[in-house]
Amino acid sequence: MSNDHNSGQTIQFELDGHQVEGRAGETIWQVAKRQGTEIPHLCYSPEPEYRPDGNCRACMVEIEGERVLAASCKRTPSVGMKVKSASQRAVAAQKMVMELLVADQPARETSHDPDSKFWHWAEKTGVTESRFPATERWHADTSHPAMRVNLDACIQCGLCVRACREVQVNDVIGMAYRSHGSKIVFDFDDPMGESTCVACGECVQACPTGALMPAVMLDDKQTRVTWPDRKVDSLCPYCGVGCQVTYEVKDEKVIYAEGRDGPANHNRLCVKGRFGFDYIHHPNRLTKPLVRLPGVKKDANDQVDPANPYTHFREASWEEALDLAAAGLKKIRDEKGAKALAGFGSAKGSNEEAYLFQKLVRTGFGSNNVDHCTRLCHASSVAALFEGLSSGAVSAPFSAAADAEVIWVIGANPTVNHPVAATFIKNAAKRGAKLYVMDPRRQSLSRHATQHLAFKPGSDVAMLNAMIHTIITEGLTDEQYIAGYTEGYDELKAKIQEFTPERMSPICGIPAETLREVARAYARAKSSIIFWGMGISQHVHGTDNARCLIALALITGQVGRPGTGLHPLRGQNNVQGASDAGLIPMFLPDYQPVGRDDMRGAFEKLWGQELDPVRGLTVVEIMNAIHAGEIHGMYVEGENPAMSDPDLQHARQALAKLDHLVVQDLFVTETAFHADVILPASAFAEKSGSFTNTDRRVQLAREVIKPPGDARQDLWIIQEIAKRMGLPWNYAGPGEVFTEMAQLMPSLKNITWERLVREGAVTYPVDDPDKPGNEIIFTTGFPTESGRGKIVPAKVIPPDELPDDEYPMVLSTGRVLEHWHTGSMTRRAQVLDQIEPEAVAFMTPKDMRKKGLAPGDFIRLETRRGAVEVKVRADRDVPENMVFMPFCYAEAAANLLTNPALDPFGKIPEFKFCAVRAEKIDIRTAAE
Ligand code: SF4
């Protein structure tokens, strides 16, 4: 009999003599588990839940009336079925499976992981020894810096294959060979370290036997030697995906990181999150405050010596360092005025740190000269989103890809920059969603795509306008949505006439018919979602690029429903939160314009002083103001403008020119090297606080270990500077700061610190203290004054600096998978640095042949602003006439080359395009 309950279809059947109820889709194993009956299982992973495969046969159960036993992990019950999980036959089968598998395992005492799931079940079933002869042993594969492959412990359950192919969709691991010789292989049976493995570690997390293990846990014999003293739940410190992590700690050192079931990651991690945690224990970590030695001049050309980074400094007590730091800032404020100071906060710090930092600049320094790295990543996206929708955040989480019929990924490379988000996009493509990747460079996501549109660099608006033209002229718009929820459509309709696919095709390099096809697919689908990255935003026409995407969504009504939306993939772990908290020169927290008297008034009331109504300067403007003699002192918390700013020489000269520079960081970074006072701060794993991911999820990070030596919490340091600047602050901890923030930030309505502690993650906006947050917004209009989304047409504007005879190629910059941002953390993480140890630039083999270059040769890259010498790597994903360079390498800093020309709205520099010359050089020249 089957009943239609609220929970859906249910099935009554008998399990071990008791009547039980199975829910729709549940397997016998799952029902048994819910009833408190555990059935042995090895190839099945309930948490995280992988597709059951039923190959190990450890979960066999007896079903009355059936001749053979059934694998309970796969078999669903039927009405009236009588299942016995512990009958003599079932138990004998379960034990036999274990005994056969034990035969091939190293003995438990010498096994790679005596605590593995395999030995847990061997013990539980009472089968830890075997009567059967052992078979051939395999040699350990120690070729990968992060993981070991011990095939002698492999039971061929296939969990690693599913982890690699179905969960993370990297397609590296497979089963190969036949019979006795069958085994898991990497690519074409390559050593793991030489395969295309991206080291996400999902296979290690899934392996039930210790056949795949993190190298850090093993000794020379590949036997596990480290067990944690304790485990602490926190978050990953790197990208905006916001993966939830459990850190394992031994002797007050983090020894391993495992993914946990957070709403953003569902146990998944990437190489950075799983293996990049040990930078916090790096020997160069700052453990004492430092002050510049008297007489040591600041020189923009001077470089930090990684072997001896402290040459220009001496140690100081906290009292001395804080007094010096604050006195220098105060002197400038009092003598030269509030606008002679500026501050850069950090998108790596917590929401509470960001809030206090901007409050310090606004109330202690006295101006709005506060900014952070959002200016360098998504400022133009935020400008366009604000202009059109009055909200700078995403309209739907990246997991909305699961409900999308069509997915666009444009100007983004998520498998490198947001790897766990990319896995959900790949899952969707495997499920059948049409994926369109649009970027001048191809990428690993391209092979999952219905189509990759490799448009010409900098021609985004031409391509997108042609698509808008198609949608409008072919009547594919959603007229009802346009009439009900938008404004500005008629202007767009008039202006778009000139952007026919035929006219735009030569500009963007995509055939007119392809432009039409992709536009039709987007508009006609029941649900289409757009993900974009810095390929859209880091242009002088970045705001226009984003305007086109917003227009596309608005004219087709592809927003505000499941599987639809606009999602700028946010870069750093807390760039969303830092922006929300007001680390922006034109906005107070929650994007309340500094010039709006009514909004500023609420802050003045709570903060107890008048605030500057004039917008402050942005990152690049601050550097220019230093050169112009307008800014004389700065406080930089956790940012590294001496690596991340465009035209670095200009930025470094500015930093060196400052009368007083205070830097708060973990290491003597390229920026700290120019400081007068360096304050040793806390790393991510050493602090508690809230962080907001790209999906608008406010998540709680917990202190895992204490900061080393005399390093201190950032929240404490900011407060100590504030007190010395005359502010009467005394926040007991992040909870108290969050409570103040929530009073001033409508976005945090119904989110309290206590709720965060209780739930771990809450997505804003939230309608009620007891309700979960709204993952999808704009369901019934927009928070604009009219309630309508504003469509803003965009013109085709070329990049600022086009190639010419002198500089004939295009330089584009970005990231590599293993290194994050300016590399200050990842290049000090052992595994990550081992995988990608040296500076490289990428070029297509065709261009390399033309220049007589072989992989590994050195080239000199020169632009109008500077030159670097770097190894070249062949990469077929890079289009002809382009050089791609990651900006994380201090020894060949890509930003010495980049163009500081700004988008007029977002004030973001054009990192993605400048003219460059590339020449082969003799290797000795480069080494000298
Ligand atoms: Fe960390 Fe981002 Fe990787 Fe997740 S995807 S583990 S948040 S770097």
Coordinates of N, CA and C and ligand atoms in Angstrom, one line a residue, residues 236 238-239 241-243 269-270 272-273 419-420, ligand 1:
C236 N 37.1 28.4 4.9 CA 38.3 28.5 4.1 C 38.6 30.0 3.9
Y238 N 40.2 31.6 1.5 CA 40.6 32.1 0.2 C 39.5 32.8 -0.6
C239 N 38.7 32.0 -1.4 CA 37.9 32.7 -2.3 C 36.4 33.0 -1.8
V241 N 33.7 31.7 -2.5 CA 32.7 30.6 -2.5 C 32.3 30.4 -1.0
G242 N 33.3 30.5 -0.1 CA 33.0 30.4 1.3 C 32.8 29.0 1.8
C243 N 33.7 28.1 1.4 CA 33.5 26.7 1.8 C 33.7 26.5 3.3
L269 N 35.9 20.8 -1.4 CA 36.9 21.8 -1.3 C 37.8 21.8 -2.5
C270 N 38.6 22.8 -2.7 CA 39.6 22.8 -3.8 C 41.0 22.7 -3.1
K272 N 43.3 24.8 -2.7 CA 43.7 25.8 -1.7 C 43.1 25.6 -0.3
G273 N 41.8 25.3 -0.4 CA 41.1 25.1 0.9 C 41.6 23.9 1.6
P419 N 36.8 27.3 -7.6 CA 36.7 25.9 -8.0 C 35.5 25.1 -7.5
V420 N 35.1 25.4 -6.3 CA 34.0 24.6 -5.8 C 32.7 25.1 -6.5
Ligands
SF4_1 FE1 38.4 27.8 -0.4 FE2 37.3 28.8 -2.6 FE3 38.6 26.5 -2.8 FE4 36.3 26.7 -1.4 S1 36.6 27.0 -3.6 S2 38.1 25.6 -0.8 S3 36.4 28.7 -0.5 S4 39.5 28.5 -2.3

